[in-house]
XYZ file of C-alpha atoms in Angstrom:
744
model
C -3.938 17.657 10.315
C -4.306 19.633 7.150
C -7.742 20.878 6.006
C -9.906 18.437 4.079
C -8.886 18.195 0.527
C -5.614 20.154 0.925
C -2.449 18.116 0.320
C 0.363 18.349 2.935
C 3.702 16.715 3.539
C 4.120 13.971 6.209
C 6.852 15.017 8.428
C 7.557 12.555 11.246
C 5.112 9.940 12.544
C 5.788 9.684 16.421
C 4.888 6.070 16.623
C 6.398 2.655 17.530
C 8.732 1.396 14.876
C 6.510 -1.467 13.720
C 3.670 1.000 13.169
C 5.857 3.398 11.336
C 7.024 0.631 9.056
C 3.465 -0.513 8.208
C 2.481 3.066 7.553
C 5.382 3.336 5.133
C 4.392 0.186 3.380
C 0.965 1.654 2.861
C 2.516 4.734 1.414
C 2.420 6.990 4.532
C 6.165 7.655 4.570
C 8.144 10.668 5.731
C 8.151 13.174 2.943
C 5.066 11.722 1.132
C 2.191 13.862 0.127
C -0.945 13.132 2.250
C -4.434 14.561 1.435
C -7.074 14.341 4.224
C -10.357 13.450 2.628
C -13.160 13.083 5.126
C -13.795 11.959 8.700
C -14.855 8.376 9.530
C -17.296 6.873 12.006
C -14.482 5.803 14.350
C -13.205 9.375 14.811
C -10.405 9.086 12.373
C -9.989 10.135 8.665
C -9.627 8.583 5.254
C -6.479 9.977 3.808
C -5.218 9.787 0.209
C -1.733 9.039 -0.725
C -1.551 9.266 -4.550
C -4.259 6.837 -5.644
C -4.245 4.942 -2.385
C -7.029 5.460 0.307
C -6.161 4.574 3.896
C -8.460 4.810 6.935
C -6.410 6.071 9.836
C -7.555 6.199 13.494
C -7.458 9.519 15.371
C -4.816 8.110 17.667
C -2.468 7.695 14.736
C -3.395 11.023 13.234
C -2.530 12.934 16.359
C 1.018 11.540 16.010
C 1.404 12.349 12.354
C 2.932 15.759 11.831
C 1.918 17.470 8.568
C 3.647 20.656 7.207
C 2.638 23.052 4.540
C 0.346 22.401 1.603
C 2.680 20.745 -0.902
C 2.030 19.952 -4.477
C 1.651 16.206 -5.027
C 5.088 14.585 -5.498
C 6.517 11.123 -5.581
C 8.984 11.737 -2.834
C 9.614 9.078 -0.252
C 11.254 8.607 3.008
C 11.954 5.772 5.440
C 10.805 4.798 8.864
C 12.978 5.921 11.663
C 15.168 3.324 13.492
C 13.503 1.428 16.247
C 12.814 -2.031 17.509
C 11.527 -3.613 14.387
C 11.216 -7.387 14.750
C 13.381 -9.379 12.375
C 11.862 -11.558 9.774
C 11.042 -15.131 10.952
C 13.859 -17.639 10.159
C 11.999 -20.720 11.577
C 12.518 -23.621 9.110
C 9.391 -24.869 7.479
C 10.466 -27.744 5.208
C 6.993 -29.380 5.770
C 5.422 -26.482 3.989
C 7.719 -25.780 1.038
C 6.212 -24.948 -2.225
C 7.276 -28.287 -3.844
C 5.632 -30.328 -1.182
C 2.580 -32.602 -1.792
C -0.247 -30.668 -0.073
C -3.113 -32.041 -2.024
C -2.376 -30.345 -5.375
C -3.095 -32.230 -8.604
C -0.018 -31.216 -10.591
C 2.178 -34.150 -11.375
C 5.405 -34.613 -9.449
C 8.257 -32.536 -10.825
C 5.986 -29.945 -12.455
C 7.464 -26.416 -12.229
C 6.047 -24.280 -9.438
C 4.715 -20.853 -9.999
C 4.074 -18.770 -6.935
C 1.652 -15.925 -6.943
C 2.894 -13.088 -4.617
C 1.528 -9.656 -3.975
C 0.131 -7.084 -1.604
C -3.299 -7.776 -0.078
C -6.344 -7.184 -2.295
C -4.494 -6.953 -5.681
C -6.360 -9.845 -7.259
C -3.947 -12.776 -6.606
C -6.701 -15.319 -5.620
C -8.902 -14.133 -8.496
C -5.963 -14.763 -10.840
C -5.389 -18.140 -9.206
C -8.968 -19.139 -9.814
C -8.738 -17.936 -13.422
C -5.536 -19.981 -14.047
C -6.482 -23.240 -12.292
C -10.294 -23.386 -12.469
C -10.419 -23.442 -8.644
C -12.989 -21.628 -6.487
C -10.767 -20.173 -3.914
C -12.314 -17.544 -1.622
C -12.053 -14.022 -3.032
C -13.177 -10.663 -1.697
C -12.676 -6.988 -2.188
C -11.003 -6.472 1.116
C -7.430 -6.885 2.421
C -6.689 -10.115 4.183
C -9.039 -12.349 2.164
C -6.350 -14.986 1.645
C -4.627 -16.226 4.801
C -3.719 -19.749 3.747
C -1.751 -21.318 0.852
C -3.765 -22.475 -2.089
C -2.451 -24.943 -4.608
C -3.667 -25.816 -8.095
C -2.735 -26.915 -11.560
C -2.369 -24.674 -14.577
C -1.943 -26.137 -18.097
C -0.014 -23.973 -20.568
C 0.388 -25.414 -24.085
C -0.201 -28.831 -22.539
C 2.520 -28.292 -20.034
C 1.329 -28.721 -16.421
C 2.349 -25.969 -13.893
C 1.810 -26.151 -10.108
C 0.417 -22.822 -9.053
C 0.765 -21.612 -5.315
C -1.313 -18.849 -4.148
C 0.463 -17.156 -1.154
C -1.168 -14.903 1.431
C -0.965 -11.168 0.691
C 2.088 -9.427 2.074
C 3.044 -5.779 2.110
C 6.762 -6.731 2.460
C 8.980 -9.724 3.181
C 9.607 -8.276 6.677
C 6.497 -9.822 8.331
C 4.312 -8.373 10.950
C 1.586 -10.932 10.892
C 1.355 -14.676 10.601
C 0.062 -14.639 7.020
C 2.989 -12.421 5.951
C 5.346 -14.720 7.888
C 4.032 -17.733 5.959
C 4.679 -15.924 2.581
C 8.203 -15.159 3.521
C 8.901 -18.678 4.781
C 7.659 -20.179 1.515
C 9.644 -17.847 -0.621
C 12.942 -17.301 1.341
C 13.344 -19.312 4.440
C 13.296 -22.707 2.707
C 16.228 -24.464 1.010
C 16.793 -23.195 -2.570
C 15.614 -26.492 -4.074
C 12.270 -26.085 -2.430
C 11.575 -22.458 -3.584
C 9.254 -21.864 -6.516
C 10.696 -21.915 -9.995
C 8.898 -18.697 -11.070
C 7.545 -15.940 -8.833
C 4.626 -14.053 -10.446
C 4.552 -10.741 -8.508
C 1.003 -9.379 -8.832
C 1.045 -5.467 -8.813
C -1.968 -3.203 -8.750
C -1.669 -0.520 -11.303
C -3.699 1.651 -9.009
C -0.954 1.433 -6.335
C 2.085 0.328 -8.301
C 4.533 1.615 -5.801
C 3.384 -0.780 -3.064
C 3.803 -3.767 -5.364
C 7.121 -2.645 -6.825
C 8.471 -2.257 -3.334
C 7.610 -5.910 -2.591
C 9.083 -6.812 -6.040
C 12.408 -5.313 -5.043
C 12.530 -7.463 -1.937
C 11.599 -10.583 -3.890
C 14.389 -9.986 -6.497
C 17.050 -9.741 -3.781
C 16.780 -13.449 -3.410
C 17.203 -14.315 -7.232
C 14.136 -16.042 -8.423
C 12.786 -15.931 -12.009
C 10.199 -13.194 -11.935
C 7.124 -12.246 -13.989
C 5.228 -9.102 -13.151
C 1.406 -9.320 -13.407
C -0.223 -5.943 -13.658
C -3.872 -5.813 -12.412
C -6.495 -3.164 -11.803
C -5.559 -1.009 -14.739
C -9.209 0.017 -14.971
C -9.212 1.285 -11.431
C -5.978 3.228 -12.099
C -7.541 4.827 -15.197
C -10.507 5.931 -13.222
C -8.107 7.736 -10.824
C -6.191 9.364 -13.685
C -3.142 7.152 -13.724
C -1.870 5.126 -16.738
C 1.008 2.699 -16.564
C 3.236 2.179 -19.538
C 3.683 -1.613 -19.549
C 6.462 -1.725 -22.153
C 8.463 0.966 -20.310
C 7.964 -0.782 -17.013
C 9.247 -4.054 -18.492
C 12.224 -2.444 -20.030
C 13.098 -0.598 -16.730
C 12.763 -3.768 -14.629
C 14.283 -6.133 -17.160
C 11.551 -8.752 -16.496
C 8.320 -9.542 -18.357
C 5.249 -7.484 -17.384
C 1.785 -8.761 -18.397
C -1.379 -6.675 -17.863
C -4.336 -8.810 -16.986
C -7.928 -8.332 -15.700
C -8.569 -11.617 -13.810
C -12.032 -10.777 -12.848
C -13.133 -10.550 -16.533
C -10.513 -13.086 -17.772
C -8.870 -10.474 -20.010
C -5.147 -10.923 -20.854
C -4.888 -14.113 -18.907
C -3.828 -16.023 -22.033
C -0.757 -13.834 -22.361
C 0.545 -14.749 -19.014
C 1.258 -18.435 -19.736
C 3.769 -17.815 -22.607
C 5.617 -15.294 -20.432
C 5.906 -17.858 -17.516
C 7.171 -20.510 -19.977
C 9.829 -18.168 -21.379
C 10.855 -17.364 -17.859
C 11.250 -21.133 -17.092
C 13.532 -21.609 -20.080
C 15.909 -19.018 -18.813
C 18.529 -19.593 -16.096
C 17.786 -18.211 -12.593
C 19.046 -14.594 -12.430
C 21.556 -13.333 -9.918
C 20.054 -11.549 -6.899
C 19.357 -7.859 -7.561
C 20.675 -6.149 -4.472
C 20.836 -2.426 -3.754
C 24.046 -2.734 -1.878
C 26.846 -5.458 -1.896
C 26.711 -7.947 0.912
C 29.945 -6.679 2.469
C 28.789 -3.092 2.330
C 25.151 -3.239 3.462
C 24.116 -0.369 5.625
C 21.409 -0.561 8.320
C 17.984 -1.750 7.295
C 16.429 1.722 7.324
C 19.004 3.028 4.829
C 18.168 0.002 2.624
C 14.427 0.696 2.976
C 15.056 4.518 2.116
C 17.046 3.410 -1.042
C 14.382 0.970 -2.022
C 11.580 3.668 -1.630
C 13.527 6.083 -3.602
C 14.203 3.620 -6.393
C 10.491 2.749 -6.640
C 9.580 6.424 -6.785
C 11.980 7.025 -9.735
C 10.660 3.958 -11.427
C 7.014 5.166 -11.003
C 7.989 8.651 -12.350
C 9.568 7.073 -15.492
C 6.815 4.551 -16.321
C 3.473 6.124 -15.303
C 1.718 9.317 -16.279
C -1.319 11.219 -15.141
C -4.109 11.695 -17.555
C -5.402 14.659 -15.393
C -4.987 16.400 -12.053
C -5.489 14.600 -8.732
C -9.243 14.314 -8.156
C -11.666 12.655 -5.914
C -13.240 9.546 -7.363
C -16.722 8.279 -7.163
C -15.360 5.935 -4.470
C -14.295 8.957 -2.451
C -17.633 10.533 -2.779
C -19.555 7.311 -1.795
C -17.244 6.876 1.228
C -18.090 10.387 2.503
C -21.466 8.838 3.400
C -20.636 5.257 3.908
C -17.940 5.844 6.538
C -19.496 9.095 7.832
C -19.408 9.602 11.667
C -23.238 10.260 11.468
C -24.502 8.064 8.676
C -21.970 5.211 8.541
C -23.508 2.898 11.156
C -27.210 3.588 10.290
C -26.358 3.031 6.591
C -24.655 -0.333 7.423
C -27.559 -1.484 9.599
C -30.111 -0.424 6.800
C -28.139 -2.288 4.149
C -27.959 -5.483 6.279
C -31.704 -5.271 7.204
C -32.542 -4.930 3.467
C -30.451 -8.031 2.738
C -32.309 -10.075 5.204
C -35.748 -8.750 4.237
C -35.032 -9.567 0.573
C -33.676 -12.983 1.547
C -36.662 -14.070 3.630
C -39.378 -12.524 1.583
C -37.992 -13.534 -1.836
C -37.256 -17.151 -0.939
C -40.351 -17.890 1.186
C -42.584 -19.122 -1.674
C -39.934 -21.572 -3.005
C -38.996 -22.668 0.512
C -42.613 -23.387 1.263
C -43.058 -25.275 -2.039
C -40.115 -27.466 -1.501
C -41.241 -28.240 2.063
C -44.579 -29.483 0.770
C -42.676 -31.404 -2.068
C -40.555 -33.354 0.406
C -43.383 -33.793 3.000
C -45.831 -35.033 0.319
C -44.827 -36.575 -2.962
C -41.230 -37.350 -2.164
C -42.011 -38.850 1.243
C -44.929 -40.947 -0.192
C -42.778 -42.023 -3.137
C -39.989 -43.175 -0.936
C -42.462 -45.103 1.160
C -43.882 -46.774 -1.898
C -40.471 -47.532 -3.190
C -39.485 -49.282 0.023
C -42.742 -51.180 0.029
C -42.191 -52.252 -3.610
C -39.061 -54.137 -2.538
C -40.915 -55.795 0.253
C -39.641 -53.706 3.168
C -42.748 -51.702 3.880
C -43.731 -51.456 7.557
C -40.139 -52.324 8.697
C -37.469 -50.223 10.236
C -35.966 -49.678 6.800
C -39.080 -47.712 5.840
C -38.784 -45.631 9.031
C -35.064 -44.844 8.263
C -35.747 -43.807 4.767
C -38.991 -41.865 5.226
C -38.665 -40.510 8.690
C -34.898 -40.280 8.609
C -33.251 -39.482 5.258
C -36.306 -37.907 3.517
C -37.567 -35.970 6.476
C -34.055 -34.826 7.772
C -32.116 -34.192 4.641
C -35.237 -32.994 2.790
C -35.850 -30.356 5.455
C -32.410 -28.942 4.983
C -32.663 -28.974 1.230
C -35.828 -26.865 1.336
C -33.710 -23.977 2.338
C -31.556 -24.041 -0.816
C -33.384 -21.130 -2.431
C -32.916 -19.060 0.808
C -29.153 -19.818 0.920
C -28.782 -18.999 -2.843
C -30.317 -15.553 -2.337
C -28.314 -14.914 0.769
C -25.007 -15.960 -0.764
C -25.717 -13.915 -3.849
C -26.438 -10.626 -1.929
C -23.412 -11.073 0.384
C -21.220 -11.775 -2.688
C -22.506 -8.535 -4.175
C -21.630 -6.540 -1.027
C -18.215 -8.247 -0.859
C -17.182 -7.764 -4.492
C -18.359 -4.188 -4.626
C -15.962 -3.335 -1.661
C -18.717 -2.197 0.737
C -18.069 -4.819 3.470
C -14.444 -3.670 3.792
C -15.916 -0.303 5.127
C -17.608 -2.311 7.919
C -14.275 -2.402 9.838
C -14.145 1.464 9.679
C -17.705 1.800 10.735
C -17.413 -0.372 13.856
C -13.923 0.603 14.856
C -15.132 2.427 17.882
C -17.265 -0.492 19.004
C -14.345 -2.916 18.463
C -11.955 -0.734 20.496
C -14.398 -1.063 23.462
C -13.463 -4.713 23.672
C -9.695 -4.257 23.110
C -9.597 -5.119 19.407
C -8.689 -3.105 16.373
C -11.341 -2.225 13.937
C -9.670 -4.490 11.340
C -10.451 -7.507 13.653
C -14.059 -7.073 12.366
C -13.028 -8.453 8.987
C -12.497 -11.974 10.379
C -15.805 -11.614 12.129
C -17.465 -10.540 8.842
C -15.986 -13.756 7.357
C -17.674 -15.585 10.253
C -21.137 -14.432 8.969
C -20.525 -16.841 6.182
C -18.707 -19.696 7.969
C -16.823 -19.713 11.314
C -14.018 -21.979 10.115
C -12.381 -19.595 7.684
C -13.114 -16.814 10.068
C -10.863 -18.456 12.576
C -8.089 -18.813 9.981
C -8.625 -15.178 8.989
C -7.468 -14.003 12.443
C -3.883 -14.511 11.184
C -4.065 -11.044 9.429
C -3.862 -9.518 13.006
C -0.184 -8.835 14.015
C -0.736 -9.116 17.777
C -1.040 -12.559 19.259
C -3.348 -11.368 21.988
C -5.768 -9.807 19.465
C -5.658 -13.121 17.399
C -6.520 -15.094 20.574
C -9.334 -12.808 21.634
C -10.804 -12.658 18.080
C -10.581 -16.504 17.750
C -12.564 -16.907 20.928
C -15.225 -14.438 19.893
C -15.738 -15.885 16.354
C -18.355 -18.381 17.429
C -20.644 -15.482 18.464
C -20.867 -14.366 14.869
C -23.865 -16.064 13.261
C -22.820 -18.220 10.407
C -25.011 -19.038 7.333
C -25.722 -22.522 8.804
C -27.819 -20.869 11.443
C -29.842 -18.885 8.866
C -32.375 -21.685 8.036
C -33.152 -22.089 11.636
C -33.655 -18.370 12.109
C -36.003 -18.276 9.242
C -37.964 -21.264 10.277
C -38.495 -20.160 13.867
C -38.987 -16.508 12.780
C -41.665 -17.435 10.280
C -43.340 -19.762 12.713
C -43.588 -17.427 15.603
C -43.234 -13.913 14.095
C -44.840 -14.461 10.746
C -44.181 -11.658 8.173
C -41.638 -10.013 10.573
C -39.262 -12.930 10.031
C -36.801 -10.798 8.049
C -36.539 -8.292 10.904
C -36.036 -11.122 13.347
C -33.162 -12.487 11.215
C -31.581 -8.964 11.044
C -32.027 -8.623 14.818
C -30.016 -11.935 15.273
C -27.146 -10.419 13.199
C -27.168 -7.263 15.328
C -27.386 -9.427 18.557
C -24.317 -11.293 17.158
C -22.272 -8.136 17.220
C -23.548 -7.261 20.756
C -22.589 -10.733 21.909
C -19.116 -10.246 20.465
C -18.902 -7.092 22.492
C -20.177 -8.696 25.666
C -17.950 -11.749 25.324
C -14.947 -9.475 24.630
C -15.674 -7.424 27.784
C -15.959 -10.495 29.897
C -12.632 -11.909 28.591
C -10.840 -8.530 29.092
C -12.085 -8.234 32.725
C -11.077 -11.848 33.552
C -8.509 -13.880 31.571
C -7.185 -11.297 28.980
C -6.716 -8.254 31.073
C -3.639 -7.055 29.268
C -5.285 -6.759 25.814
C -5.240 -3.186 24.515
C -6.730 -1.862 21.293
C -4.510 -1.127 18.383
C -5.411 2.019 16.348
C -7.020 1.393 12.995
C -4.840 1.748 9.896
C -6.664 0.043 7.080
C -6.129 0.072 3.383
C -9.569 0.789 1.647
C -10.089 -0.940 -1.706
C -11.830 0.974 -4.418
C -15.468 0.283 -5.082
C -15.992 -1.745 -8.156
C -18.935 -2.910 -10.247
C -19.530 -6.555 -9.493
C -19.048 -8.871 -12.380
C -22.017 -11.289 -12.947
C -19.705 -14.233 -13.657
C -17.787 -13.746 -10.409
C -21.100 -13.423 -8.445
C -22.311 -16.617 -9.935
C -19.081 -18.506 -9.235
C -19.030 -17.276 -5.567
C -22.665 -18.101 -5.053
C -22.318 -21.567 -6.581
C -19.123 -22.345 -4.580
C -20.806 -21.487 -1.361
C -23.994 -23.402 -2.333
C -21.883 -26.478 -3.082
C -20.376 -26.193 0.330
C -23.883 -26.081 1.873
C -24.971 -29.038 -0.218
C -21.840 -31.065 0.687
C -22.840 -30.518 4.384
C -26.398 -31.531 3.719
C -25.331 -34.662 1.885
C -22.365 -35.393 4.180
C -22.417 -34.636 7.840
C -26.235 -34.162 7.893
C -26.702 -37.590 6.503
C -24.529 -38.896 9.350
C -26.433 -37.083 11.972
C -29.712 -38.075 10.439
C -28.691 -41.722 10.683
C -27.439 -41.303 14.215
C -30.620 -39.475 15.381
C -32.736 -42.161 13.712
C -30.817 -44.959 15.307
C -31.178 -43.406 18.796
C -34.918 -42.749 18.061
C -35.490 -46.224 17.021
C -33.778 -47.718 20.105
C -36.001 -48.203 23.281
C -34.797 -46.294 26.302
C -35.873 -48.918 28.755
C -37.538 -52.349 28.816
C -41.190 -52.245 28.063
C -40.926 -49.122 25.899
C -41.123 -51.083 22.649
C -38.882 -52.819 20.168
C -36.266 -51.545 17.898
C -37.873 -49.537 15.138
C -41.396 -49.709 16.889
C -40.982 -47.208 19.676
C -42.351 -43.746 20.116
C -39.594 -41.071 19.774
C -40.212 -39.794 23.419
C -39.567 -43.287 24.797
C -36.420 -43.926 22.665
C -32.818 -43.267 23.715
C -32.876 -39.977 21.821
C -36.059 -38.888 23.615
C -34.758 -39.915 27.013
C -31.509 -38.003 26.648
C -33.333 -34.947 25.341
C -35.998 -35.135 28.141
C -33.231 -35.362 30.761
C -31.534 -32.169 29.405
C -34.866 -30.269 28.880
C -35.289 -28.970 32.400
C -32.035 -26.948 32.013
C -33.792 -24.828 29.373
C -37.118 -24.447 31.204
C -36.198 -21.126 32.645
C -35.553 -19.889 29.008
C -38.971 -20.988 27.922
C -38.003 -23.796 25.555
C -37.744 -26.784 27.782
C -39.358 -29.212 25.316
C -37.433 -32.363 24.413
C -37.965 -31.886 20.655
C -35.974 -28.538 20.979
C -33.361 -29.661 23.360
C -32.696 -32.716 21.268
C -32.287 -30.527 18.236
C -29.797 -28.327 20.189
C -27.755 -31.361 21.218
C -27.482 -32.453 17.509
C -26.533 -28.881 16.650
C -23.266 -29.321 18.410
C -22.141 -31.274 15.291
C -23.521 -28.840 12.731
C -26.085 -26.081 13.130
C -27.989 -27.161 10.041
C -28.770 -30.365 11.808
C -31.130 -28.449 14.157
C -33.929 -28.387 11.511
C -33.185 -31.849 10.298
C -33.538 -33.137 13.876
C -36.825 -31.313 14.215
C -38.032 -32.814 10.882
C -37.114 -36.263 11.944
C -38.752 -36.237 15.310
C -41.957 -34.517 14.226
C -42.196 -36.817 11.134
C -41.944 -39.877 13.515
C -44.695 -38.396 15.681
C -47.062 -37.969 12.850
C -49.644 -40.604 11.804
C -48.728 -42.876 8.937
C -51.260 -41.293 6.607
C -51.519 -37.622 7.494
C -54.121 -35.428 5.940
C -53.066 -33.452 2.947
C -51.896 -29.967 3.717
C -54.283 -27.196 2.749
C -53.305 -24.645 0.043
C -50.216 -22.609 1.084
C -50.771 -19.313 2.781
C -47.569 -17.189 2.660
C -48.535 -15.515 6.015
C -48.591 -18.854 7.784
C -45.675 -21.102 8.833
C -45.110 -24.440 7.154
C -45.829 -27.818 8.428
C -42.628 -28.072 10.686
C -43.125 -24.412 11.659
C -46.549 -24.990 12.933
C -45.342 -27.829 15.148
C -42.464 -25.818 16.475
C -44.831 -22.949 17.271
C -47.099 -25.327 19.180
C -44.172 -26.757 21.226
C -42.857 -23.275 22.045
C -46.304 -22.147 23.181
C -46.712 -25.158 25.502
C -43.154 -25.093 27.018
C -43.311 -21.378 27.529
C -46.706 -21.388 29.266
C -48.305 -19.354 26.418
C -45.473 -16.896 25.673
C -44.068 -18.228 22.235
C -42.643 -14.886 21.323
C -40.138 -14.482 24.179
C -39.435 -18.164 24.096
C -38.698 -18.123 20.374
C -36.398 -15.103 20.741
C -34.669 -16.637 23.680
C -34.071 -19.845 21.638
C -32.658 -17.963 18.756
C -30.286 -16.024 20.991
C -29.119 -19.204 22.557
C -28.598 -20.953 19.225
C -26.665 -17.809 18.112
C -23.863 -18.360 20.477
C -24.130 -21.527 22.529
C -21.312 -23.535 20.982
C -19.307 -23.746 17.815
C -19.788 -26.608 15.568
C -17.171 -29.436 15.519
C -15.391 -27.999 12.480
C -15.033 -24.645 14.099
C -13.707 -26.219 17.394
C -11.205 -28.156 15.436
C -10.035 -24.945 13.655
C -9.751 -23.148 17.133
C -7.700 -26.017 18.519
C -5.413 -25.669 15.635
C -5.005 -21.923 16.210
C -5.153 -21.415 19.928
C -4.893 -24.894 21.549
C -7.215 -27.138 23.525
C -7.189 -25.094 26.634
C -8.338 -21.866 25.181
C -10.730 -23.603 22.975
C -12.368 -25.221 26.068
C -12.422 -21.887 27.853
C -14.165 -20.376 24.817
C -16.889 -23.003 24.477
C -17.576 -22.738 28.232
C -17.913 -18.891 27.801
C -20.198 -19.499 24.822
C -22.561 -21.839 26.651
C -22.608 -19.786 29.804
C -23.228 -16.345 28.166
C -25.831 -17.704 25.787
C -27.803 -19.580 28.513
C -27.858 -16.361 30.804
C -28.866 -14.160 27.903
C -31.647 -16.645 26.809
C -33.042 -16.792 30.399
C -32.857 -13.068 30.881
C -34.633 -12.388 27.554
C -37.430 -14.811 28.283
C -38.012 -13.847 31.856
C -38.255 -10.204 30.953
C -40.111 -10.703 27.716
C -42.912 -12.783 29.170
C -43.801 -9.909 31.513
C -44.718 -7.861 28.441
C -45.620 -10.393 25.697
């Protein structure tokens, strides 16, 4: 490897053919100029290839021969021949672009497909065109499923299809295969009418390589040039007019994050629709096509000439502020401590900043809203009946308890969106690469796990970015160990109730424990059912850091908050009704009548009490808690709604008013939780609370996540995963409590 900061020429990567091809698609081709920049936490390096930054593991670097200290050039090469898997040719008529998959465009509307390499702004552009709120993020692999929407241009409806990012049409992963299938492997009548190829100006060569493959199949094409600001910061300027003239297709520069230039894209697409479909642009005639590597070499050379003719440097190659930040963020010494410090700060800000509002909303629902609902029911002549119990102790107590955590979720979503949009979270895969390799996974497998910190369902889908089927299976089974945002309100409630002002640190500890449980679960699977899984060396495209756009942050935060509210007003209402119905039903004759029975003597209480002894060794064998965990199988938010319901039903009809709030003390429900944990643990609420949180962290995925797992890996592996989750979580909880009570 050449010295840091000294450019050298890549001679011959001694790697498997598929690895060589992916390196070539990232810019690391034979003959290309590579500049080692700095070492990373995983033992590898970040290298520069033109304006591209790629994190490369030491195992890959050791097989990349570099010679001399060349001046930067645009020369290219091709991967050596080898056993490169052919593109998928499986028919997918059910998934063609013109199919009805829930889009709102009228039948027969022209279809515009957005295609591009990962992390070039496709989904951001899709949201800008259609008004959708598709998930976006500043890391490769954000989009792994097809998105559909409607775009109106001059009162003409267009159906827009957002395809997963692909480095080429020769797929190495499931998401790339899906893109190829929808563009190429369907009948011509089912292909999109226009393909908008999104090209990053900061790395135009990569996008133009994909464009040359797309044009070989003859669609109408419009090139969308994004990230011109990032390119300018790196000293690169693209001549849009010259590029359009050289390609013979429209080229439109846009900034979808700030909605600049988007209005110019519509007329360009309409003009393309009015033209007949062009002939395929092939490098070689069909009857004289050489081997695929000669074609690739010719394509790379053509792209290099095009780049030379249409771009210019405004200054010499230089390290950007992104490079300077990465020296610390991905450092072998500082990378992991900085990551932990940032996440600790996020959780401290979340818990401390939202605490006053959460406490205020708790008192609002427990006091005025609850009394008002009771008075309203009484005004219609149903006071004192089961209807009043359902409304006050069920809906208001259960749903209201979930809604009290809205300020907490807003702050958490905002801070995580800030980290995502800035590009920082993409570095997490580099920081934890060594840890992930210990369980047989590549560092980039951490990206789906990071998605899991928001919600496990899209995290399961995000495993499709992994090329190896065994890595996808292992990651899918480990996703439920990542602590989704639905668990956050429970962490805060229990943390505040038992640990007081240290609640933020407790929440942070749960996220660290989440990573440790992923490692533990991965080791168990590798030692038992998945012994053949071997780690893949990290090769990861690093996006540039960018200043977050306030409007983007607001949209992402609002979108995720709406998803939380839909859960609170959807599945939580159903679980609240089910819990209330079981709580109002006597468990045995003589326990009371429907709607007039104590919760402990109800069907819900009987089932919860029967399960409670299982958790006695972990210190939380109280029926309130075990009942909440049973409800949590449906949705983790339902844990606190279940607590709120059962505790509300236990309270007297006219409770004394709460005293003035004290930020250092837990709220009404928190105080009851603290009392139950103290009693069930024999006076050791701290270890019991920690054991409960660790069990909650990984005991089972929610129903939606299990459904996603079945779709990806089948019922058998999903059942194996759930069994592992329950077993590992129970053992960890028991171990923590039994050891903790000796000291606390």
